[in-house]
Coordinates of C-alpha atoms in Angstrom, one line a residue:
M621 CA 137.7 119.6 131.8
A622 CA 136.2 116.3 132.9
E623 CA 133.0 117.3 131.1
I624 CA 134.8 117.8 127.9
E625 CA 136.6 114.5 128.2
Y626 CA 133.3 112.8 128.8
S627 CA 131.8 114.4 125.8
E628 CA 134.7 113.4 123.6
H629 CA 134.5 109.8 125.0
G630 CA 130.8 109.7 124.3
T631 CA 131.2 111.0 120.8
R632 CA 133.9 108.4 120.2
N633 CA 131.6 105.6 121.4
R634 CA 128.8 106.8 119.3
G635 CA 131.1 107.0 116.3
V636 CA 132.2 103.4 116.8
F637 CA 128.6 102.3 117.2
G638 CA 127.6 104.2 114.0
T639 CA 130.4 102.6 112.0
R640 CA 129.5 99.1 113.2
L641 CA 125.8 99.7 112.5
V642 CA 126.5 100.9 108.9
A643 CA 128.9 97.9 108.4
S644 CA 126.4 95.4 109.8
V645 CA 123.6 96.7 107.5
A646 CA 126.0 96.7 104.5
Y647 CA 127.0 93.1 105.1
L648 CA 123.4 92.1 105.6
V649 CA 122.5 93.6 102.3
A650 CA 125.3 91.8 100.6
A651 CA 124.2 88.5 102.2
A652 CA 120.7 89.2 100.9
C653 CA 122.0 89.7 97.4
L654 CA 124.0 86.5 97.6
L655 CA 121.3 84.3 99.2
P656 CA 119.2 83.8 96.0
M657 CA 122.2 82.6 94.0
I658 CA 123.3 80.2 96.8
A659 CA 119.8 78.9 97.2
V660 CA 119.4 78.3 93.5
V661 CA 122.7 76.3 93.4
L662 CA 121.8 74.2 96.4
A663 CA 118.2 73.6 95.2
A664 CA 119.5 72.6 91.8
V665 CA 122.2 70.3 93.2
T666 CA 120.1 68.6 95.9
G667 CA 116.8 68.3 93.9
G668 CA 115.7 65.3 91.9
T669 CA 116.8 64.9 88.3
D670 CA 113.8 63.2 86.8
T671 CA 112.1 66.3 85.5
I672 CA 115.3 68.0 84.3
S673 CA 116.4 64.7 82.6
H674 CA 113.0 64.7 80.8
L675 CA 113.4 68.4 79.9
L676 CA 117.0 67.8 78.7
A677 CA 115.8 65.1 76.4
T678 CA 112.9 67.2 75.1
V679 CA 112.8 70.9 75.4
L680 CA 115.9 72.1 77.1
P681 CA 118.1 72.2 74.0
G682 CA 115.3 74.3 72.4
Y683 CA 115.3 76.6 75.4
A684 CA 119.1 77.1 75.0
L685 CA 119.0 77.6 71.2
T686 CA 116.0 80.0 71.3
T687 CA 117.5 82.1 74.1
L688 CA 120.9 82.3 72.2
F689 CA 119.2 83.2 68.9
L690 CA 117.1 85.9 70.7
V691 CA 120.3 87.3 72.3
V692 CA 122.1 87.4 69.0
L693 CA 119.2 89.2 67.2
V694 CA 118.8 91.7 70.0
A695 CA 122.6 92.4 70.2
I696 CA 122.9 93.0 66.4
G697 CA 119.7 95.1 66.3
T698 CA 120.5 97.3 69.3
L699 CA 124.1 97.7 68.1
C700 CA 123.1 98.9 64.6
I701 CA 120.3 101.2 65.7
G702 CA 122.0 102.6 68.8
V703 CA 125.4 103.3 67.3
G704 CA 124.0 104.5 63.9
A705 CA 121.6 106.9 65.6
A706 CA 124.3 108.2 68.0
W707 CA 126.7 108.9 65.2
L708 CA 124.2 110.7 63.1
V709 CA 123.0 113.0 65.8
T710 CA 126.5 113.7 67.0
M711 CA 128.4 114.1 63.7
T712 CA 125.7 115.5 61.4
R713 CA 123.3 118.4 61.3
F714 CA 119.9 118.2 59.6
P715 CA 116.4 119.7 60.2
G716 CA 115.0 118.1 63.4
V717 CA 118.2 116.7 64.8
R718 CA 117.9 118.6 68.1
V719 CA 114.4 117.0 68.7
L720 CA 115.5 113.6 67.5
E721 CA 118.6 113.4 69.8
I722 CA 116.2 113.6 72.7
A723 CA 113.3 111.7 71.3
L724 CA 115.5 108.7 70.6
V725 CA 115.5 108.0 74.3
L726 CA 111.7 107.8 74.7
P727 CA 111.3 104.1 73.8
L728 CA 113.1 103.3 77.1
A729 CA 109.8 104.1 78.9
F730 CA 108.1 101.1 77.4
P731 CA 108.3 97.6 78.9
A732 CA 108.8 95.2 76.0
Y733 CA 105.7 93.2 76.8
V734 CA 103.5 96.4 76.5
L735 CA 105.0 97.0 73.0
A736 CA 104.1 93.4 72.2
Y737 CA 100.5 93.9 73.1
A738 CA 100.2 97.0 70.9
Y739 CA 101.8 95.5 67.8
T740 CA 99.9 92.2 68.2
F741 CA 96.7 94.2 68.2
I742 CA 97.4 95.7 64.7
L743 CA 99.6 93.0 63.1
D744 CA 98.0 89.7 64.1
H745 CA 95.6 87.9 61.8
P746 CA 92.5 89.7 63.1
G747 CA 94.4 93.0 63.4
I748 CA 93.8 96.2 61.5
V749 CA 96.7 95.7 59.0
Q750 CA 95.8 92.2 57.8
T751 CA 92.0 92.9 57.9
T752 CA 92.5 96.0 55.7
L753 CA 94.8 94.0 53.4
R754 CA 92.1 91.3 52.9
D755 CA 89.4 93.9 52.4
V756 CA 91.4 95.8 49.7
T757 CA 92.7 92.7 47.8
G758 CA 89.8 90.3 48.3
W759 CA 92.3 87.6 49.4
G760 CA 91.5 84.8 51.8
P761 CA 93.5 83.9 54.9
R762 CA 95.6 81.4 52.9
D763 CA 96.1 83.5 49.8
Y764 CA 99.0 85.7 51.1
W765 CA 102.0 85.6 53.3
F766 CA 102.4 88.0 56.2
P767 CA 105.3 88.1 58.8
E768 CA 104.2 86.4 62.0
I769 CA 104.5 88.8 64.9
R770 CA 104.2 86.0 67.5
S771 CA 107.6 84.5 66.8
T772 CA 111.2 84.7 68.0
E773 CA 111.9 87.3 65.4
G774 CA 108.9 89.3 66.6
A775 CA 110.0 89.1 70.2
A776 CA 113.5 90.2 69.2
L777 CA 112.0 93.2 67.4
M778 CA 110.0 94.3 70.4
L779 CA 113.1 94.0 72.6
I780 CA 115.3 95.9 70.1
L781 CA 112.9 98.8 69.9
V782 CA 112.9 99.3 73.7
L783 CA 116.5 98.4 74.5
Y784 CA 118.5 100.2 71.8
P785 CA 118.5 103.5 73.9
Y786 CA 121.0 101.8 76.2
V787 CA 123.5 101.6 73.4
Y788 CA 122.4 105.0 72.0
L789 CA 123.0 106.8 75.3
L790 CA 126.4 105.2 76.0
A791 CA 127.6 105.5 72.4
R792 CA 126.6 109.1 72.1
A793 CA 128.3 110.0 75.4
A794 CA 131.5 108.3 74.1
F795 CA 131.4 110.1 70.8
L796 CA 130.8 113.5 72.6
Q797 CA 133.9 112.9 74.8
Q798 CA 136.2 112.1 71.9
S799 CA 138.5 114.8 70.7
A800 CA 138.6 115.7 67.0
T801 CA 142.4 115.3 66.8
A802 CA 142.5 111.7 65.9
F803 CA 139.5 111.9 63.5
L804 CA 141.0 114.9 61.7
A805 CA 144.3 113.2 61.5
A806 CA 142.7 110.2 59.8
R807 CA 140.9 112.5 57.4
A808 CA 144.3 114.2 56.6
L809 CA 145.8 110.9 55.8
G810 CA 143.2 110.3 53.0
N811 CA 140.4 108.5 54.8
S812 CA 136.8 109.2 53.9
P813 CA 134.5 110.2 56.8
W814 CA 133.1 106.6 56.8
Q815 CA 136.6 105.2 57.0
A816 CA 137.7 107.6 59.7
F817 CA 134.6 106.6 61.7
W818 CA 135.2 102.9 61.2
R819 CA 138.9 103.0 61.9
V820 CA 139.2 105.7 64.6
S821 CA 136.0 106.8 66.3
L822 CA 134.3 103.4 66.6
P823 CA 137.2 101.6 68.1
M824 CA 137.6 104.4 70.7
A825 CA 134.0 104.1 71.7
R826 CA 134.0 100.3 71.8
P827 CA 134.1 99.9 75.6
A828 CA 131.0 102.1 76.0
I829 CA 129.2 100.4 73.1
A830 CA 130.0 96.9 74.4
G831 CA 128.7 97.9 77.8
G832 CA 125.4 99.1 76.3
V833 CA 125.0 95.9 74.2
L834 CA 125.7 93.7 77.2
L835 CA 123.1 95.6 79.2
A836 CA 120.6 95.0 76.4
I837 CA 121.5 91.3 76.4
M838 CA 121.1 90.9 80.1
E839 CA 117.6 92.6 79.9
T840 CA 116.8 90.1 77.0
I841 CA 117.6 87.0 79.0
A842 CA 115.6 88.4 81.9
D843 CA 112.5 89.2 79.9
F844 CA 109.5 87.0 80.5
G845 CA 106.4 89.0 79.5
T846 CA 107.3 89.3 75.8
V847 CA 108.5 85.8 75.2
A848 CA 105.6 84.3 77.2
Y849 CA 103.0 86.2 75.3
F850 CA 104.5 85.4 71.9
G851 CA 104.9 81.7 72.9
V852 CA 108.6 81.8 72.5
Q853 CA 110.2 79.0 74.7
T854 CA 113.2 80.4 76.5
F855 CA 114.8 79.7 79.9
A856 CA 112.7 82.4 81.4
T857 CA 109.4 80.8 80.3
G858 CA 110.8 77.4 81.2
I859 CA 111.4 78.4 84.8
Y860 CA 107.8 79.7 85.2
T861 CA 106.4 76.6 83.5
S862 CA 108.3 74.3 85.8
W863 CA 107.3 76.2 88.9
F864 CA 103.6 76.6 88.2
S865 CA 102.5 74.1 85.5
I866 CA 104.7 71.1 86.4
G867 CA 105.0 72.0 90.1
D868 CA 108.6 70.8 90.2
R869 CA 110.6 73.3 92.3
A870 CA 113.9 71.4 91.8
A871 CA 113.5 71.6 88.0
A872 CA 112.7 75.3 88.2
A873 CA 115.9 75.8 90.3
Q874 CA 118.0 73.8 87.8
L875 CA 116.7 75.9 84.9
A876 CA 117.3 79.0 87.0
L877 CA 120.9 77.8 87.6
C878 CA 121.5 77.6 83.8
L879 CA 120.1 81.1 83.3
L880 CA 122.1 82.4 86.3
G881 CA 125.3 81.0 84.9
F882 CA 124.7 82.7 81.6
A883 CA 123.9 86.0 83.2
L884 CA 126.9 85.9 85.5
L885 CA 129.1 85.0 82.5
L886 CA 127.9 88.1 80.7
A887 CA 128.5 90.2 83.9
V888 CA 132.0 88.9 84.1
I889 CA 132.6 89.6 80.4
E890 CA 131.3 93.2 80.8
R891 CA 133.4 93.8 83.9
T892 CA 136.5 92.4 82.2
R893 CA 136.2 94.3 79.0
R894 CA 135.4 97.5 80.9
G895 CA 138.5 97.0 83.0
K896 CA 140.9 96.3 80.1
A897 CA 139.6 98.3 77.1
K898 CA 140.4 101.9 77.9
Y899 CA 141.2 104.7 75.5
Y900 CA 142.7 108.0 76.4
Q901 CA 142.9 111.2 74.5
A902 CA 146.4 112.3 73.6
G903 CA 147.2 115.8 74.8
K904 CA 145.5 118.1 77.2
S905 CA 143.3 120.0 74.8
H906 CA 139.9 118.8 73.7
A907 CA 138.4 119.8 70.3
A908 CA 134.8 118.8 69.5
L909 CA 134.3 116.5 66.6
P910 CA 133.3 118.5 63.5
A911 CA 129.6 118.1 62.5
A912 CA 128.8 117.9 58.8
Q913 CA 125.7 119.8 57.5
L914 CA 123.5 117.5 55.5
K915 CA 121.4 118.8 52.7
G916 CA 118.9 117.5 50.2
W917 CA 118.4 113.8 50.1
Q918 CA 121.1 113.2 52.7
A919 CA 119.2 115.3 55.2
V920 CA 116.0 113.4 54.4
A921 CA 117.9 110.1 54.8
G922 CA 119.4 111.2 58.1
F923 CA 116.1 112.4 59.5
T924 CA 114.3 109.2 58.3
L925 CA 116.9 106.8 59.8
C926 CA 116.7 108.5 63.2
A927 CA 112.9 109.0 63.1
I928 CA 112.1 105.3 62.4
P929 CA 113.1 104.0 65.8
V930 CA 111.2 106.8 67.5
V931 CA 108.0 106.2 65.5
L932 CA 108.1 102.4 65.8
G933 CA 109.3 102.4 69.4
F934 CA 107.2 105.2 70.9
L935 CA 104.8 107.2 68.8
L936 CA 103.0 104.4 67.0
P937 CA 102.6 102.2 70.1
V938 CA 101.3 105.1 72.2
C939 CA 98.6 105.8 69.5
I940 CA 97.7 102.1 69.3
L941 CA 97.4 101.8 73.1
V942 CA 95.2 104.9 73.4
L943 CA 92.9 103.5 70.7
M944 CA 92.8 100.2 72.4
G945 CA 92.1 101.8 75.7
V946 CA 89.2 103.8 74.4
E947 CA 87.7 100.8 72.7
S948 CA 87.9 98.7 75.9
E949 CA 85.5 101.0 77.8
Q950 CA 87.2 100.1 81.0
N951 CA 87.0 102.5 84.0
L952 CA 90.4 103.2 85.4
M953 CA 88.7 104.8 88.4
S954 CA 86.7 101.7 89.3
R955 CA 87.3 100.0 92.7
R956 CA 89.1 97.1 91.0
Y957 CA 91.6 99.2 89.1
I958 CA 92.1 101.5 92.1
G959 CA 93.1 98.3 93.9
F960 CA 95.6 97.4 91.2
I961 CA 97.1 100.9 91.2
R962 CA 97.2 100.9 95.1
N963 CA 99.0 97.5 95.1
S964 CA 101.5 98.7 92.4
L965 CA 102.2 102.0 94.2
T966 CA 102.6 100.2 97.6
L967 CA 105.1 97.7 96.2
A968 CA 107.0 100.2 94.1
G969 CA 107.1 102.9 96.9
T970 CA 108.2 100.4 99.6
A971 CA 110.8 98.7 97.4
A972 CA 112.2 102.1 96.3
V973 CA 112.6 103.3 99.9
V974 CA 114.2 100.0 101.1
T975 CA 116.5 99.8 98.1
V976 CA 117.7 103.4 98.4
F977 CA 118.3 102.9 102.1
A978 CA 120.4 99.8 101.3
A979 CA 122.3 101.7 98.7
I980 CA 123.1 104.5 101.2
C981 CA 124.4 102.0 103.7
V982 CA 126.6 100.1 101.1
G983 CA 127.9 103.3 99.5
F984 CA 128.7 105.0 102.7
F985 CA 130.4 101.9 104.1
Q986 CA 132.6 101.9 101.1
R987 CA 133.6 105.5 101.7
L988 CA 133.9 105.1 105.5
R989 CA 136.0 101.9 105.5
P990 CA 137.7 101.4 102.1
G991 CA 139.2 98.0 101.7
R992 CA 138.5 94.5 100.6
G993 CA 135.5 94.0 102.8
S994 CA 133.6 97.1 101.6
S995 CA 134.7 96.4 98.0
A996 CA 133.3 92.9 98.1
T997 CA 130.1 94.3 99.6
G998 CA 129.7 96.7 96.7
Y999 CA 130.4 94.0 94.2
L1000 CA 127.8 91.7 95.6
A1001 CA 125.3 94.5 95.8
R1002 CA 125.7 95.1 92.1
L1003 CA 125.5 91.5 91.2
G1004 CA 121.7 91.3 91.4
Y1005 CA 121.2 93.5 88.3
A1006 CA 122.8 90.8 86.2
V1007 CA 120.4 88.1 87.6
P1008 CA 116.9 87.8 86.0
G1009 CA 113.9 88.4 88.2
G1010 CA 112.7 84.9 87.8
V1011 CA 116.0 83.5 89.1
I1012 CA 115.9 85.8 92.1
A1013 CA 112.3 84.8 92.8
V1014 CA 113.1 81.1 92.7
G1015 CA 116.2 81.7 94.8
L1016 CA 114.2 83.4 97.6
M1017 CA 111.1 81.2 97.4
V1018 CA 112.9 77.9 97.9
P1019 CA 114.6 78.6 101.2
F1020 CA 111.8 80.7 102.7
A1021 CA 109.1 78.3 101.7
S1022 CA 111.1 75.5 103.4
F1023 CA 111.3 77.8 106.5
D1024 CA 107.6 78.5 106.5
N1025 CA 106.8 74.8 106.2
A1026 CA 109.2 73.8 109.0
L1027 CA 107.9 76.5 111.3
D1028 CA 104.3 75.7 110.6
A1029 CA 104.9 72.0 111.2
W1030 CA 106.7 72.8 114.5
M1031 CA 103.9 75.1 115.7
R1032 CA 101.3 72.6 114.8
E1033 CA 103.1 69.8 116.7
T1034 CA 104.0 72.0 119.7
F1035 CA 101.1 74.4 120.1
D1036 CA 98.5 73.1 117.7
V1037 CA 98.6 76.4 115.9
S1038 CA 99.1 76.9 112.2
T1039 CA 101.3 79.9 111.2
G1040 CA 100.7 79.4 107.5
L1041 CA 102.8 81.2 104.9
L1042 CA 104.4 83.7 107.4
V1043 CA 107.1 85.0 105.0
T1044 CA 106.3 83.8 101.5
G1045 CA 102.7 84.9 102.0
S1046 CA 103.7 88.6 102.6
I1047 CA 104.9 91.3 100.3
W1048 CA 108.2 91.7 102.2
L1049 CA 109.8 88.8 100.5
L1050 CA 108.8 90.3 97.1
V1051 CA 110.2 93.7 98.3
A1052 CA 113.5 91.9 99.1
A1053 CA 113.5 90.4 95.6
Y1054 CA 113.1 93.9 94.2
M1055 CA 115.9 95.2 96.3
V1056 CA 118.3 92.5 95.1
R1057 CA 117.3 93.1 91.5
F1058 CA 117.5 96.9 91.4
L1059 CA 120.1 97.7 94.1
A1060 CA 122.8 98.2 91.4
A1061 CA 120.8 101.1 89.8
A1062 CA 120.2 102.8 93.1
L1063 CA 123.9 102.3 94.2
S1064 CA 125.1 103.8 90.9
A1065 CA 123.0 106.9 91.3
Y1066 CA 124.1 107.3 94.9
E1067 CA 127.8 106.9 94.2
G1068 CA 127.5 109.3 91.3
G1069 CA 126.4 112.0 93.7
Q1070 CA 128.8 110.9 96.5
S1071 CA 131.7 111.5 94.2
T1072 CA 131.0 115.2 94.4
V1073 CA 131.3 115.3 98.2
H1074 CA 135.0 116.1 98.8
A1075 CA 136.8 114.2 101.6
N1076 CA 137.7 117.5 103.2
M1077 CA 134.0 117.9 104.1
D1078 CA 134.1 114.6 106.0
A1079 CA 137.3 115.7 107.8
A1080 CA 135.7 119.1 108.7
A1081 CA 132.6 117.5 110.1
R1082 CA 134.6 115.0 112.2
S1083 CA 136.8 117.8 113.5
L1084 CA 133.6 119.6 114.7
G1085 CA 132.6 116.6 116.7
Q1086 CA 130.3 114.8 114.2
T1087 CA 130.0 111.0 114.3
P1088 CA 130.0 109.1 111.0
L1089 CA 126.2 108.9 111.1
G1090 CA 126.0 112.6 112.0
T1091 CA 128.3 113.4 109.0
L1092 CA 126.0 111.3 106.8
R1093 CA 122.8 112.9 108.0
R1094 CA 124.0 116.6 108.2
V1095 CA 126.5 116.7 105.3
H1096 CA 126.1 113.9 102.8
L1097 CA 122.3 113.5 102.6
P1098 CA 121.5 117.2 102.0
I1099 CA 124.0 117.4 99.2
L1100 CA 122.9 114.1 97.7
T1101 CA 119.2 114.8 97.7
P1102 CA 119.0 115.1 93.9
S1103 CA 120.9 111.8 93.4
L1104 CA 118.7 110.1 96.0
L1105 CA 115.5 111.3 94.4
T1106 CA 116.8 110.0 91.0
A1107 CA 117.6 106.6 92.6
L1108 CA 114.1 106.5 94.2
L1109 CA 112.5 107.3 90.8
I1110 CA 114.5 104.8 88.9
V1111 CA 113.8 101.9 91.3
F1112 CA 110.1 102.9 91.6
V1113 CA 109.6 102.7 87.8
D1114 CA 111.6 99.5 87.5
V1115 CA 109.4 97.8 90.1
M1116 CA 106.2 99.0 88.4
K1117 CA 107.4 97.3 85.2
E1118 CA 108.8 94.1 86.7
L1119 CA 106.8 91.0 85.8
P1120 CA 108.5 87.6 86.4
A1121 CA 109.3 88.1 90.0
T1122 CA 105.9 89.6 90.7
L1123 CA 104.1 86.7 89.0
I1124 CA 106.0 84.1 91.0
M1125 CA 106.2 85.8 94.4
R1126 CA 103.1 88.0 94.8
P1127 CA 100.7 87.1 97.7
F1128 CA 97.3 85.6 96.9
N1129 CA 94.8 88.2 95.6
F1130 CA 97.5 90.8 95.3
D1131 CA 97.7 91.7 91.7
T1132 CA 99.5 94.7 90.2
L1133 CA 99.1 96.7 87.0
A1134 CA 101.8 94.6 85.3
V1135 CA 100.1 91.3 86.4
Q1136 CA 96.7 92.5 85.3
A1137 CA 98.0 93.6 81.8
Y1138 CA 99.7 90.2 81.4
R1139 CA 96.6 88.3 82.5
L1140 CA 94.3 90.2 80.1
A1141 CA 96.7 89.8 77.2
S1142 CA 97.1 86.1 77.9
D1143 CA 93.3 85.8 77.7
E1144 CA 93.5 87.7 74.3
R1145 CA 91.7 90.7 75.8
L1146 CA 94.2 93.2 74.3
E1147 CA 91.9 96.2 74.5
G1148 CA 91.6 95.6 78.3
A1149 CA 95.4 95.1 78.6
A1150 CA 95.9 98.6 77.1
V1151 CA 94.5 100.4 80.2
P1152 CA 97.0 99.2 82.8
S1153 CA 99.7 99.3 80.2
L1154 CA 99.1 103.0 79.6
V1155 CA 99.4 103.7 83.4
I1156 CA 102.7 101.8 83.5
L1157 CA 103.9 103.7 80.4
A1158 CA 102.9 107.1 82.0
V1159 CA 104.9 106.2 85.1
G1160 CA 107.9 104.9 83.0
L1161 CA 108.1 108.3 81.3
L1162 CA 109.2 110.0 84.4
P1163 CA 112.9 108.8 84.5
V1164 CA 113.0 109.0 80.7
I1165 CA 112.1 112.7 80.9
L1166 CA 114.8 113.1 83.5
I1167 CA 117.3 111.5 81.1
C1168 CA 116.1 113.6 78.2
R1169 CA 116.6 116.8 80.2
Q1170 CA 120.2 115.8 80.9
V1171 CA 120.7 115.0 77.2
G1172 CA 119.3 118.4 76.3
R1173 CA 121.6 120.2 78.7
R1174 CA 124.6 118.2 77.4

């Protein structure tokens, strides 16, 4: 009897220890997500104002207007393409619709800056299109007008082509979940199919559509590679210029604060609209929306409208990159490129494991101890996705660079030993930045799987003597293996594509495929940039194929 009581007492102690351990890790993760924002605010407030005053009098209004103009263009473009394509593949039937409803997701595999390299190669002045035009017509360089790809409009087009799948996926899911009752009632009242769509179906899908557009906008303000390559001056490029070219960390922090405020405003708007704008189906029955069979010119028009984004956003760029890669004659198996691939895989793999571990701790803490503390932890963990990578990089570099300098000065004075860049010179700070940036994606995947684990399973495990950590290890994790693998894959690919944080925070002589592609493209060696870009694209296809399989099953 005493042995049983001792065992129960030991189990209880281990349970308390496990709960405290999970809570401690969850709070530590939330603090890590909050640290860059606090550091940016403090650095911006305490830093000098000379540089920012000069920027305010010269280029800062241009940064703001250009960023706003880019956001408006991307919002309109992704809205029109995403909603239009989602409605066509959901509500109509024409030859090829089953292929197109999956193919419309494929451009999501492209980073926007890779698409920019491909289109610049064929549309710029020395590119294939303009060269052929001059050869056929005999015109000189000043005898004709051609749209400038290196412009704000060109950058917006690149971003639209890779970001519209966000709107498409959410809009299509919303249309599929709608019952035909309201739509048919509108048709019975004399509305045409277009009027019924505009007055009934579109308003009911508005929360999902707004969420997709806001996701595209947040990705737009976080983009650095596309706007930097096209020479478009936005807040993202201003942060990088202030950090490296001017060497004024305070000015970079102040620009980052402006961008952070805009990003958090968008996040608050998205959260508010998602919380208030809810639409429910009347009645318990669900009837699928009737799909119209298109014939003749209507079928051709429907196929063409859905195929254009796929061709421009995926098929054509892939063909261009392959052509560029062949012409570059670069050896992907050379020691140099193997080093780039090894660095990219090391960063992406380490960041994916750390991020998913953090997501498990935060998600399990919310389930283990529901309340204000765990809810605040989850909210802070998701906040990083709304913050651009450049802002996170500045927010982490400023305090840890100060720590490294202070530690080095103390060690020199006390022991006559230099510690150098102990933290900022390693990859671990960069891994921390990746975790903050992409924790929301991993947490969403984990919570999606966790919702399938019934509370009775937890109760049964505890009644059999399992501690909270034992329940997590023996019950939750085996069930959540598919969700965890999905989270690992998503974070892995996102890290492979991430550019601004990598450019700012990478250790010396530690270049990745994304950095190498950006460097070659900046030197106008586009054929060379195609080789690392193709590797990034190949890796980026993995989660997109996963999404396509889910769309096909649906």
